[in-house]
Amino acid sequence: MTRSLISPDGKIADRDVASKLVIIMVGLPARGKSYITKKIKRYLAWQQHEVEIFNVGSRRRGNTNTDKKDVEPEQHTPEQAAAMLLNGNLKQPPTSAPLSGQPKRLSAAEGRTAMRRASTMDQTAQFFNPTNAEASHLREQIALTTLNELLDYLLCRGGSIGILDATNSTIHRRQLLFDTIKAREPKLGILFVESVCQNPDLLEANMRLKLSGPDYKDKDPVQSLADFKDRVKAYESAYEPLGDYEEDHAMQYIKMIDVGKKLTHFGLEGFLSNGISNYLSSFNLSPRQIWLTRHGQSMDNHAGKIGGNAELTERGHLYSLNLYNFITQKRKEWLVEQKSKAAASSFPPVPGDKSPPYPELNRELDEKNTCVWTSMLKRSIQTAQYFEADDDYDVKNWEMLNELNAGKFEGMTYEGIARDYRTEYEKRQRDKLSYVYPGVGGEGYLQVISRLRDMVREIERIKDHVLIIGHRSVCRVLLAYFMDLTRDDIADLDMPLGMVYCIEPKPYGIEFHAYRYNETASTFDELVNYKPQRTVDRHA
Amino acid sequence: MTRSLISPDGKIADRDVASKLVIIMVGLPARGKSYITKKIKRYLAWQQHEVEIFNVGSRRRGNTNTDKKDVEPEQHTPEQAAAMLLNGNLKQPPTSAPLSGQPKRLSAAEGRTAMRRASTMDQTAQFFNPTNAEASHLREQIALTTLNELLDYLLCRGGSIGILDATNSTIHRRQLLFDTIKAREPKLGILFVESVCQNPDLLEANMRLKLSGPDYKDKDPVQSLADFKDRVKAYESAYEPLGDYEEDHAMQYIKMIDVGKKLTHFGLEGFLSNGISNYLSSFNLSPRQIWLTRHGQSMDNHAGKIGGNAELTERGHLYSLNLYNFITQKRKEWLVEQKSKAAASSFPPVPGDKSPPYPELNRELDEKNTCVWTSMLKRSIQTAQYFEADDDYDVKNWEMLNELNAGKFEGMTYEGIARDYRTEYEKRQRDKLSYVYPGVGGEGYLQVISRLRDMVREIERIKDHVLIIGHRSVCRVLLAYFMDLTRDDIADLDMPLGMVYCIEPKPYGIEFHAYRYNETASTFDELVNYKPQRTVDRHA
């Protein structure tokens, strides 16, 4: 957590253009670019940055935005964006000599026409052939229109980070984008992020995922896969990976090879670029489960007091035992299921095949450990007591998983605070996310988000299962990361004792399950189609 | 901060061999390997890991250890190491097929003889020619003896990380080292770290630094530089950088190019390797000053109370003003000095030339900012008040710079604690480093070290000057990092109000200056040859 004169809330300075960043994706189709952009967006949004993805492909298909979550009420249409571009463009001369003369100024009409034309054209592989002059011209115009939308977002609509999701596979295209950005605002940071697949299994699996994507949905899978491979070939013929050119021109970049297996970064400048590089370094696609729950009932829970470091009640101890039994059972079930899937999978995959896409990662199934991570507080450590006694689990206690520190209100009830510190109580009710408890050590949600940054990277990094036995605020913040919740939801998320959440990262997103502790039956019952929801507790 | 059953103090598990790591350096001479190893060692030791460097070159020259700080009382001689090797070797079969049959078992006599022979030989460039069979054989034997010393340290003497500092410039040599390690203990982690210089100015500057090193000290500089360049050529003829071979054999590595400018990592496994990669990613050689001081006197200081969030006294406010004047003056002096050095420097450098070695970094001197970083506590923020009012400074408040949280003793005096909580007081006196204050939020030095890890990376990353206005424990911990202090020194370091420390990172180490506030004269007086020392305050 930081605060500065310019940015009192620790977010990127709104007035400080130099700290804003354009991320330009690079890579052939089916290299996981959209997977990466979505994860970067989720991570940065969770860290309370204003971030949006601008997908060129979706505009090529005639949509202004594929990702519905990206659309905000004040979002501009391509027409509006092009009009703003006309008014706001070329404020400053470019800082480096462009490769192909001055960046083109795209008129509103040109942008509009290009998208309309492209959306009516036959967009099979031939459209992506670099020798198809008309299509090439159209694709460039659409890319520039999308970039200008992104720049409007950063310069006129308060955005901090804009991600341009497209292949950008030639030096010519990348230099054109670079010059267009610098022409509009030379201080903006620019970071290229390339995704490369060297592992043929990974590539084949990625391609198969495309068959359920927007270009091929409901079309013949065999023909679609062939067309898609032709499209990739069309790009490949002109593909120029990041490298010497960027280094000679001092353009910072990150190159990911086989999603986290290998990574190169060059010339990184600034806290954001470095943070993104660290985050991308921690990726892995190993199949695994991430479990999240609160500790069992503590003496203070029983008394309605917040904070403190109380022991578990008898009911809490019973929860510990049942949790241990439940996780142990689920772990066995998972292994059996994965193995049967792995045995049934054909490779290379055939269309319609629902087998796990990365079979080599299934080889290590038997060696997969389950880590159990608690805070340093007694109620969390005691909830892990049965796991500690079992060699199959690796228990670790983390400082950063501790409950939000309530400062001088530690040990009080919410009712007590409302009675004795009315002003503070109301301040918190008005804006729980920004509220910081008074007194030395007092924290707020923004502090908890900040201290859990390393925790999230650690969860992303390990290939083992993990069970986190946390506390209300910590579980809220972690669930918000995985479920991509907006800042308004985090502090009010329903997070009662006895709920257990299971997150399974998949190449196409996340599988989510929720279970509720059934104290009478000593079981955990799945809540089918459960979605994270707002708490009805008016205090918590 | 973490704790686990195996590792209750948050250090790497003593019994858990799988979490121990051998770092094998790779790179031609004058690529900054020793600079990197020393920084890794300093960083990891500061993070409370047991870590040692094993330098092959120093053993070639007939020393058992160059770095005096590495020598511990229980250090084994090469003879002892070789004897232990004979007894402990080849417990387990190698896990991967070695490149050149079974790893060689080196007898104690062979190791001893090799070192003795090598130390009496003419070690000019001809010694490093790969076609010189006798010398090659000797060099390999010395490398293996050194590696076995390293393995003894990890397996018999409680070490966590051993760094093998040598060129290791061929695949043959690296596979031999790999097999030797795996033969002795297959669970040990192995991380290759290569340093490459592509920038010719950087390389030339590095070579010049070698002229004052152990091989050339007091020899004719011109002849020495020529000999050194020949030695590098001898290595270059057989040099095989890290790459496809390591990737095909699933060997994890980090490749640094031009010290932090570009970095590639492959197949990183485990928290340690990832942490080292993040740390190495943050390096830069930009000339700059790092200033460290405590806040001005606070109301609580005046009353002898610890912790709290008091305002500055009048004396404290005066300190703020004088600190602002002092830093502003020092900043101007530095700029003048650097510019005159840069103007006087000849490049490529000539022997004896004391100009700054990396001239291209001096080009940005005028653009260098000074960041002023405070904690979130009033006494720290108020000490930065005059910097806030000056646009030339960029002031930021950091949560992680907050004073060590004294838990339920916040606001008490040490005398009060000694009187009312005798047991706690004595516990702390016995082991201040491990002591954690009781009560929710209470911290100890190990927690402060842990939360300052990101701060140290941020200080390493930025190219600007920085002034940190911290607190006693925070300043102790940061100074310990820069000055490579051992864990026993950290918690007792003398850190009174009014001291200002200046650290200037240099390619060969660190330049350190200390100043004491002269309240009567409103100046800061330099304490010439000041060394960090133990406090005489029996409480603090």
JSON list of C-alpha atoms in Angstrom, two decimals, chain B residues 148-324:
[
{"chain": "B", "resi": 148, "resn": "ASN", "atom": "CA", "xyz": [32.00, -31.09, -2.86]},
{"chain": "B", "resi": 149, "resn": "GLU", "atom": "CA", "xyz": [32.84, -28.49, -0.26]},
{"chain": "B", "resi": 150, "resn": "LEU", "atom": "CA", "xyz": [29.58, -26.81, -1.21]},
{"chain": "B", "resi": 151, "resn": "LEU", "atom": "CA", "xyz": [27.64, -30.07, -0.89]},
{"chain": "B", "resi": 152, "resn": "ASP", "atom": "CA", "xyz": [29.18, -30.70, 2.52]},
{"chain": "B", "resi": 153, "resn": "TYR", "atom": "CA", "xyz": [27.96, -27.29, 3.56]},
{"chain": "B", "resi": 154, "resn": "LEU", "atom": "CA", "xyz": [24.40, -28.09, 2.43]},
{"chain": "B", "resi": 155, "resn": "LEU", "atom": "CA", "xyz": [24.22, -31.68, 3.62]},
{"chain": "B", "resi": 156, "resn": "CYS", "atom": "CA", "xyz": [26.43, -31.76, 6.72]},
{"chain": "B", "resi": 157, "resn": "ARG", "atom": "CA", "xyz": [26.71, -28.21, 7.98]},
{"chain": "B", "resi": 158, "resn": "GLY", "atom": "CA", "xyz": [23.13, -26.90, 7.86]},
{"chain": "B", "resi": 159, "resn": "GLY", "atom": "CA", "xyz": [23.48, -24.71, 4.79]},
{"chain": "B", "resi": 160, "resn": "SER", "atom": "CA", "xyz": [20.39, -23.87, 2.73]},
{"chain": "B", "resi": 161, "resn": "ILE", "atom": "CA", "xyz": [21.89, -22.39, -0.42]},
{"chain": "B", "resi": 162, "resn": "GLY", "atom": "CA", "xyz": [25.36, -22.88, -1.86]},
{"chain": "B", "resi": 163, "resn": "ILE", "atom": "CA", "xyz": [26.58, -20.76, -4.76]},
{"chain": "B", "resi": 164, "resn": "LEU", "atom": "CA", "xyz": [29.32, -22.16, -7.01]},
{"chain": "B", "resi": 165, "resn": "ASP", "atom": "CA", "xyz": [31.10, -19.16, -8.49]},
{"chain": "B", "resi": 166, "resn": "ALA", "atom": "CA", "xyz": [33.05, -20.19, -11.59]},
{"chain": "B", "resi": 167, "resn": "THR", "atom": "CA", "xyz": [32.83, -19.86, -15.37]},
{"chain": "B", "resi": 168, "resn": "ASN", "atom": "CA", "xyz": [31.28, -23.32, -15.94]},
{"chain": "B", "resi": 169, "resn": "SER", "atom": "CA", "xyz": [31.29, -22.37, -19.57]},
{"chain": "B", "resi": 170, "resn": "THR", "atom": "CA", "xyz": [30.85, -25.76, -21.25]},
{"chain": "B", "resi": 171, "resn": "ILE", "atom": "CA", "xyz": [27.94, -28.19, -21.36]},
{"chain": "B", "resi": 172, "resn": "HIS", "atom": "CA", "xyz": [30.38, -30.96, -20.40]},
{"chain": "B", "resi": 173, "resn": "ARG", "atom": "CA", "xyz": [31.38, -29.17, -17.21]},
{"chain": "B", "resi": 174, "resn": "ARG", "atom": "CA", "xyz": [27.81, -28.27, -16.27]},
{"chain": "B", "resi": 175, "resn": "GLN", "atom": "CA", "xyz": [26.54, -31.80, -16.81]},
{"chain": "B", "resi": 176, "resn": "LEU", "atom": "CA", "xyz": [29.43, -33.11, -14.72]},
{"chain": "B", "resi": 177, "resn": "LEU", "atom": "CA", "xyz": [28.47, -30.77, -11.87]},
{"chain": "B", "resi": 178, "resn": "PHE", "atom": "CA", "xyz": [24.80, -31.68, -12.27]},
{"chain": "B", "resi": 179, "resn": "ASP", "atom": "CA", "xyz": [25.54, -35.40, -12.12]},
{"chain": "B", "resi": 180, "resn": "THR", "atom": "CA", "xyz": [27.87, -35.02, -9.15]},
{"chain": "B", "resi": 181, "resn": "ILE", "atom": "CA", "xyz": [25.16, -33.22, -7.21]},
{"chain": "B", "resi": 182, "resn": "LYS", "atom": "CA", "xyz": [22.40, -35.66, -8.16]},
{"chain": "B", "resi": 183, "resn": "ALA", "atom": "CA", "xyz": [24.67, -38.61, -7.35]},
{"chain": "B", "resi": 184, "resn": "ARG", "atom": "CA", "xyz": [25.19, -37.32, -3.87]},
{"chain": "B", "resi": 185, "resn": "GLU", "atom": "CA", "xyz": [21.62, -36.15, -3.17]},
{"chain": "B", "resi": 186, "resn": "PRO", "atom": "CA", "xyz": [18.99, -36.34, -5.92]},
{"chain": "B", "resi": 187, "resn": "LYS", "atom": "CA", "xyz": [16.54, -34.13, -4.08]},
{"chain": "B", "resi": 188, "resn": "LEU", "atom": "CA", "xyz": [18.73, -31.02, -4.05]},
{"chain": "B", "resi": 189, "resn": "GLY", "atom": "CA", "xyz": [17.49, -28.22, -6.28]},
{"chain": "B", "resi": 190, "resn": "ILE", "atom": "CA", "xyz": [19.92, -26.99, -8.94]},
{"chain": "B", "resi": 191, "resn": "LEU", "atom": "CA", "xyz": [19.67, -23.56, -10.53]},
{"chain": "B", "resi": 192, "resn": "PHE", "atom": "CA", "xyz": [22.02, -22.30, -13.25]},
{"chain": "B", "resi": 193, "resn": "VAL", "atom": "CA", "xyz": [22.53, -18.54, -13.34]},
{"chain": "B", "resi": 194, "resn": "GLU", "atom": "CA", "xyz": [24.34, -17.15, -16.37]},
{"chain": "B", "resi": 195, "resn": "SER", "atom": "CA", "xyz": [25.60, -13.61, -16.81]},
{"chain": "B", "resi": 196, "resn": "VAL", "atom": "CA", "xyz": [26.10, -12.32, -20.35]},
{"chain": "B", "resi": 197, "resn": "CYS", "atom": "CA", "xyz": [27.36, -8.89, -21.43]},
{"chain": "B", "resi": 198, "resn": "GLN", "atom": "CA", "xyz": [26.29, -7.70, -24.85]},
{"chain": "B", "resi": 199, "resn": "ASN", "atom": "CA", "xyz": [27.08, -4.07, -24.20]},
{"chain": "B", "resi": 200, "resn": "PRO", "atom": "CA", "xyz": [30.77, -3.53, -25.13]},
{"chain": "B", "resi": 201, "resn": "ASP", "atom": "CA", "xyz": [31.14, -0.51, -22.82]},
{"chain": "B", "resi": 202, "resn": "LEU", "atom": "CA", "xyz": [29.92, -2.56, -19.88]},
{"chain": "B", "resi": 203, "resn": "LEU", "atom": "CA", "xyz": [32.31, -5.37, -20.76]},
{"chain": "B", "resi": 204, "resn": "GLU", "atom": "CA", "xyz": [35.30, -3.09, -21.10]},
{"chain": "B", "resi": 205, "resn": "ALA", "atom": "CA", "xyz": [34.47, -1.48, -17.77]},
{"chain": "B", "resi": 206, "resn": "ASN", "atom": "CA", "xyz": [34.13, -4.88, -16.11]},
{"chain": "B", "resi": 207, "resn": "MET", "atom": "CA", "xyz": [37.51, -5.95, -17.48]},
{"chain": "B", "resi": 208, "resn": "ARG", "atom": "CA", "xyz": [39.13, -2.82, -16.13]},
{"chain": "B", "resi": 209, "resn": "LEU", "atom": "CA", "xyz": [37.79, -3.62, -12.66]},
{"chain": "B", "resi": 210, "resn": "LYS", "atom": "CA", "xyz": [39.64, -6.96, -12.87]},
{"chain": "B", "resi": 211, "resn": "LEU", "atom": "CA", "xyz": [42.99, -5.15, -12.92]},
{"chain": "B", "resi": 212, "resn": "SER", "atom": "CA", "xyz": [42.68, -4.41, -9.24]},
{"chain": "B", "resi": 213, "resn": "GLY", "atom": "CA", "xyz": [41.55, -7.99, -8.54]},
{"chain": "B", "resi": 214, "resn": "PRO", "atom": "CA", "xyz": [43.60, -10.84, -7.03]},
{"chain": "B", "resi": 215, "resn": "ASP", "atom": "CA", "xyz": [45.06, -12.13, -10.32]},
{"chain": "B", "resi": 216, "resn": "TYR", "atom": "CA", "xyz": [46.53, -8.81, -11.46]},
{"chain": "B", "resi": 217, "resn": "LYS", "atom": "CA", "xyz": [46.96, -6.64, -8.39]},
{"chain": "B", "resi": 218, "resn": "ASP", "atom": "CA", "xyz": [50.33, -4.85, -8.38]},
{"chain": "B", "resi": 219, "resn": "LYS", "atom": "CA", "xyz": [51.14, -6.08, -11.89]},
{"chain": "B", "resi": 220, "resn": "ASP", "atom": "CA", "xyz": [51.67, -3.93, -14.95]},
{"chain": "B", "resi": 221, "resn": "PRO", "atom": "CA", "xyz": [48.13, -2.81, -15.94]},
{"chain": "B", "resi": 222, "resn": "VAL", "atom": "CA", "xyz": [48.62, -2.71, -19.70]},
{"chain": "B", "resi": 223, "resn": "GLN", "atom": "CA", "xyz": [50.17, -6.17, -19.81]},
{"chain": "B", "resi": 224, "resn": "SER", "atom": "CA", "xyz": [47.56, -7.45, -17.37]},
{"chain": "B", "resi": 225, "resn": "LEU", "atom": "CA", "xyz": [44.66, -6.22, -19.45]},
{"chain": "B", "resi": 226, "resn": "ALA", "atom": "CA", "xyz": [46.15, -7.89, -22.52]},
{"chain": "B", "resi": 227, "resn": "ASP", "atom": "CA", "xyz": [46.65, -11.14, -20.60]},
{"chain": "B", "resi": 228, "resn": "PHE", "atom": "CA", "xyz": [43.13, -10.96, -19.23]},
{"chain": "B", "resi": 229, "resn": "LYS", "atom": "CA", "xyz": [41.67, -10.46, -22.69]},
{"chain": "B", "resi": 230, "resn": "ASP", "atom": "CA", "xyz": [43.62, -13.48, -23.88]},
{"chain": "B", "resi": 231, "resn": "ARG", "atom": "CA", "xyz": [42.23, -15.51, -21.00]},
{"chain": "B", "resi": 232, "resn": "VAL", "atom": "CA", "xyz": [38.70, -14.48, -21.95]},
{"chain": "B", "resi": 233, "resn": "LYS", "atom": "CA", "xyz": [39.43, -15.50, -25.54]},
{"chain": "B", "resi": 234, "resn": "ALA", "atom": "CA", "xyz": [40.61, -18.90, -24.33]},
{"chain": "B", "resi": 235, "resn": "TYR", "atom": "CA", "xyz": [37.28, -19.41, -22.60]},
{"chain": "B", "resi": 236, "resn": "GLU", "atom": "CA", "xyz": [35.31, -17.96, -25.48]},
{"chain": "B", "resi": 237, "resn": "SER", "atom": "CA", "xyz": [36.68, -20.55, -27.90]},
{"chain": "B", "resi": 238, "resn": "ALA", "atom": "CA", "xyz": [34.89, -23.27, -25.95]},
{"chain": "B", "resi": 239, "resn": "TYR", "atom": "CA", "xyz": [32.01, -21.26, -24.49]},
{"chain": "B", "resi": 240, "resn": "GLU", "atom": "CA", "xyz": [28.54, -22.79, -24.71]},
{"chain": "B", "resi": 241, "resn": "PRO", "atom": "CA", "xyz": [25.84, -20.49, -23.32]},
{"chain": "B", "resi": 242, "resn": "LEU", "atom": "CA", "xyz": [22.80, -21.86, -21.49]},
{"chain": "B", "resi": 243, "resn": "GLY", "atom": "CA", "xyz": [20.02, -22.77, -23.89]},
{"chain": "B", "resi": 244, "resn": "ASP", "atom": "CA", "xyz": [18.62, -25.72, -25.79]},
{"chain": "B", "resi": 245, "resn": "TYR", "atom": "CA", "xyz": [20.69, -28.35, -23.99]},
{"chain": "B", "resi": 246, "resn": "GLU", "atom": "CA", "xyz": [19.47, -27.25, -20.57]},
{"chain": "B", "resi": 247, "resn": "GLU", "atom": "CA", "xyz": [15.89, -26.93, -21.83]},
{"chain": "B", "resi": 248, "resn": "ASP", "atom": "CA", "xyz": [15.93, -30.39, -23.36]},
{"chain": "B", "resi": 249, "resn": "HIS", "atom": "CA", "xyz": [17.22, -31.79, -20.07]},
{"chain": "B", "resi": 250, "resn": "ALA", "atom": "CA", "xyz": [14.73, -29.86, -17.90]},
{"chain": "B", "resi": 251, "resn": "MET", "atom": "CA", "xyz": [17.44, -27.94, -16.06]},
{"chain": "B", "resi": 252, "resn": "GLN", "atom": "CA", "xyz": [16.11, -24.70, -14.61]},
{"chain": "B", "resi": 253, "resn": "TYR", "atom": "CA", "xyz": [18.09, -21.58, -15.38]},
{"chain": "B", "resi": 254, "resn": "ILE", "atom": "CA", "xyz": [18.20, -17.79, -15.28]},
{"chain": "B", "resi": 255, "resn": "LYS", "atom": "CA", "xyz": [20.14, -15.87, -17.93]},
{"chain": "B", "resi": 256, "resn": "MET", "atom": "CA", "xyz": [20.92, -12.23, -17.17]},
{"chain": "B", "resi": 257, "resn": "ILE", "atom": "CA", "xyz": [21.98, -10.00, -20.03]},
{"chain": "B", "resi": 258, "resn": "ASP", "atom": "CA", "xyz": [23.68, -6.67, -19.30]},
{"chain": "B", "resi": 259, "resn": "VAL", "atom": "CA", "xyz": [22.84, -6.77, -15.58]},
{"chain": "B", "resi": 260, "resn": "GLY", "atom": "CA", "xyz": [19.07, -6.40, -15.37]},
{"chain": "B", "resi": 261, "resn": "LYS", "atom": "CA", "xyz": [18.53, -5.02, -18.88]},
{"chain": "B", "resi": 262, "resn": "LYS", "atom": "CA", "xyz": [17.30, -8.35, -20.20]},
{"chain": "B", "resi": 263, "resn": "LEU", "atom": "CA", "xyz": [16.57, -11.57, -18.38]},
{"chain": "B", "resi": 264, "resn": "THR", "atom": "CA", "xyz": [15.36, -15.01, -19.39]},
{"chain": "B", "resi": 265, "resn": "HIS", "atom": "CA", "xyz": [14.31, -17.74, -17.02]},
{"chain": "B", "resi": 266, "resn": "PHE", "atom": "CA", "xyz": [13.42, -21.31, -17.83]},
{"chain": "B", "resi": 267, "resn": "GLY", "atom": "CA", "xyz": [11.58, -23.99, -15.87]},
{"chain": "B", "resi": 268, "resn": "LEU", "atom": "CA", "xyz": [11.83, -22.34, -12.47]},
{"chain": "B", "resi": 269, "resn": "GLU", "atom": "CA", "xyz": [10.67, -24.60, -9.66]},
{"chain": "B", "resi": 270, "resn": "GLY", "atom": "CA", "xyz": [10.18, -23.55, -6.10]},
{"chain": "B", "resi": 271, "resn": "PHE", "atom": "CA", "xyz": [9.85, -20.41, -4.09]},
{"chain": "B", "resi": 272, "resn": "LEU", "atom": "CA", "xyz": [13.59, -19.76, -3.83]},
{"chain": "B", "resi": 273, "resn": "SER", "atom": "CA", "xyz": [14.37, -19.91, -7.55]},
{"chain": "B", "resi": 274, "resn": "ASN", "atom": "CA", "xyz": [11.42, -17.67, -8.33]},
{"chain": "B", "resi": 275, "resn": "GLY", "atom": "CA", "xyz": [12.40, -15.22, -5.62]},
{"chain": "B", "resi": 276, "resn": "ILE", "atom": "CA", "xyz": [15.97, -15.06, -6.93]},
{"chain": "B", "resi": 277, "resn": "SER", "atom": "CA", "xyz": [14.68, -14.45, -10.45]},
{"chain": "B", "resi": 278, "resn": "ASN", "atom": "CA", "xyz": [12.46, -11.60, -9.25]},
{"chain": "B", "resi": 279, "resn": "TYR", "atom": "CA", "xyz": [15.37, -10.13, -7.34]},
{"chain": "B", "resi": 280, "resn": "LEU", "atom": "CA", "xyz": [17.78, -10.34, -10.28]},
{"chain": "B", "resi": 281, "resn": "SER", "atom": "CA", "xyz": [15.13, -8.77, -12.51]},
{"chain": "B", "resi": 282, "resn": "SER", "atom": "CA", "xyz": [15.27, -5.62, -10.43]},
{"chain": "B", "resi": 283, "resn": "PHE", "atom": "CA", "xyz": [18.97, -4.85, -10.83]},
{"chain": "B", "resi": 284, "resn": "ASN", "atom": "CA", "xyz": [20.25, -1.69, -12.41]},
{"chain": "B", "resi": 285, "resn": "LEU", "atom": "CA", "xyz": [23.67, -0.03, -12.43]},
{"chain": "B", "resi": 286, "resn": "SER", "atom": "CA", "xyz": [22.44, 3.54, -12.65]},
{"chain": "B", "resi": 287, "resn": "PRO", "atom": "CA", "xyz": [24.58, 5.79, -10.42]},
{"chain": "B", "resi": 288, "resn": "ARG", "atom": "CA", "xyz": [22.43, 7.05, -7.57]},
{"chain": "B", "resi": 289, "resn": "GLN", "atom": "CA", "xyz": [22.27, 7.67, -3.84]},
{"chain": "B", "resi": 290, "resn": "ILE", "atom": "CA", "xyz": [20.14, 5.91, -1.28]},
{"chain": "B", "resi": 291, "resn": "TRP", "atom": "CA", "xyz": [19.58, 7.97, 1.86]},
{"chain": "B", "resi": 292, "resn": "LEU", "atom": "CA", "xyz": [18.29, 6.57, 5.11]},
{"chain": "B", "resi": 293, "resn": "THR", "atom": "CA", "xyz": [17.20, 8.35, 8.26]},
{"chain": "B", "resi": 294, "resn": "ARG", "atom": "CA", "xyz": [14.62, 8.25, 11.05]},
{"chain": "B", "resi": 295, "resn": "HIS", "atom": "CA", "xyz": [11.87, 10.82, 11.47]},
{"chain": "B", "resi": 296, "resn": "GLY", "atom": "CA", "xyz": [12.40, 13.92, 13.58]},
{"chain": "B", "resi": 297, "resn": "GLN", "atom": "CA", "xyz": [11.66, 13.82, 17.31]},
{"chain": "B", "resi": 298, "resn": "SER", "atom": "CA", "xyz": [8.02, 12.95, 18.08]},
{"chain": "B", "resi": 299, "resn": "MET", "atom": "CA", "xyz": [5.95, 13.65, 21.17]},
{"chain": "B", "resi": 300, "resn": "ASP", "atom": "CA", "xyz": [6.25, 9.97, 22.09]},
{"chain": "B", "resi": 301, "resn": "ASN", "atom": "CA", "xyz": [10.04, 9.98, 21.61]},
{"chain": "B", "resi": 302, "resn": "HIS", "atom": "CA", "xyz": [10.12, 12.87, 24.01]},
{"chain": "B", "resi": 303, "resn": "ALA", "atom": "CA", "xyz": [8.05, 10.88, 26.53]},
{"chain": "B", "resi": 304, "resn": "GLY", "atom": "CA", "xyz": [10.07, 7.70, 25.93]},
{"chain": "B", "resi": 305, "resn": "LYS", "atom": "CA", "xyz": [7.02, 5.78, 24.68]},
{"chain": "B", "resi": 306, "resn": "ILE", "atom": "CA", "xyz": [7.35, 3.15, 21.95]},
{"chain": "B", "resi": 307, "resn": "GLY", "atom": "CA", "xyz": [5.08, 2.81, 18.92]},
{"chain": "B", "resi": 308, "resn": "GLY", "atom": "CA", "xyz": [2.06, 5.04, 18.65]},
{"chain": "B", "resi": 309, "resn": "ASN", "atom": "CA", "xyz": [1.28, 7.64, 16.03]},
{"chain": "B", "resi": 310, "resn": "ALA", "atom": "CA", "xyz": [2.34, 10.91, 17.61]},
{"chain": "B", "resi": 311, "resn": "GLU", "atom": "CA", "xyz": [3.08, 14.21, 15.90]},
{"chain": "B", "resi": 312, "resn": "LEU", "atom": "CA", "xyz": [6.51, 15.82, 15.70]},
{"chain": "B", "resi": 313, "resn": "THR", "atom": "CA", "xyz": [7.72, 18.12, 18.46]},
{"chain": "B", "resi": 314, "resn": "GLU", "atom": "CA", "xyz": [9.04, 21.56, 17.60]},
{"chain": "B", "resi": 315, "resn": "ARG", "atom": "CA", "xyz": [12.54, 20.09, 17.51]},
{"chain": "B", "resi": 316, "resn": "GLY", "atom": "CA", "xyz": [11.23, 17.43, 15.15]},
{"chain": "B", "resi": 317, "resn": "HIS", "atom": "CA", "xyz": [9.82, 20.04, 12.79]},
{"chain": "B", "resi": 318, "resn": "LEU", "atom": "CA", "xyz": [13.15, 21.83, 12.79]},
{"chain": "B", "resi": 319, "resn": "TYR", "atom": "CA", "xyz": [14.87, 18.56, 11.89]},
{"chain": "B", "resi": 320, "resn": "SER", "atom": "CA", "xyz": [12.51, 18.25, 8.90]},
{"chain": "B", "resi": 321, "resn": "LEU", "atom": "CA", "xyz": [13.57, 21.65, 7.61]},
{"chain": "B", "resi": 322, "resn": "ASN", "atom": "CA", "xyz": [17.29, 21.01, 8.12]},
{"chain": "B", "resi": 323, "resn": "LEU", "atom": "CA", "xyz": [17.04, 17.58, 6.54]},
{"chain": "B", "resi": 324, "resn": "TYR", "atom": "CA", "xyz": [15.38, 19.13, 3.50]}
]
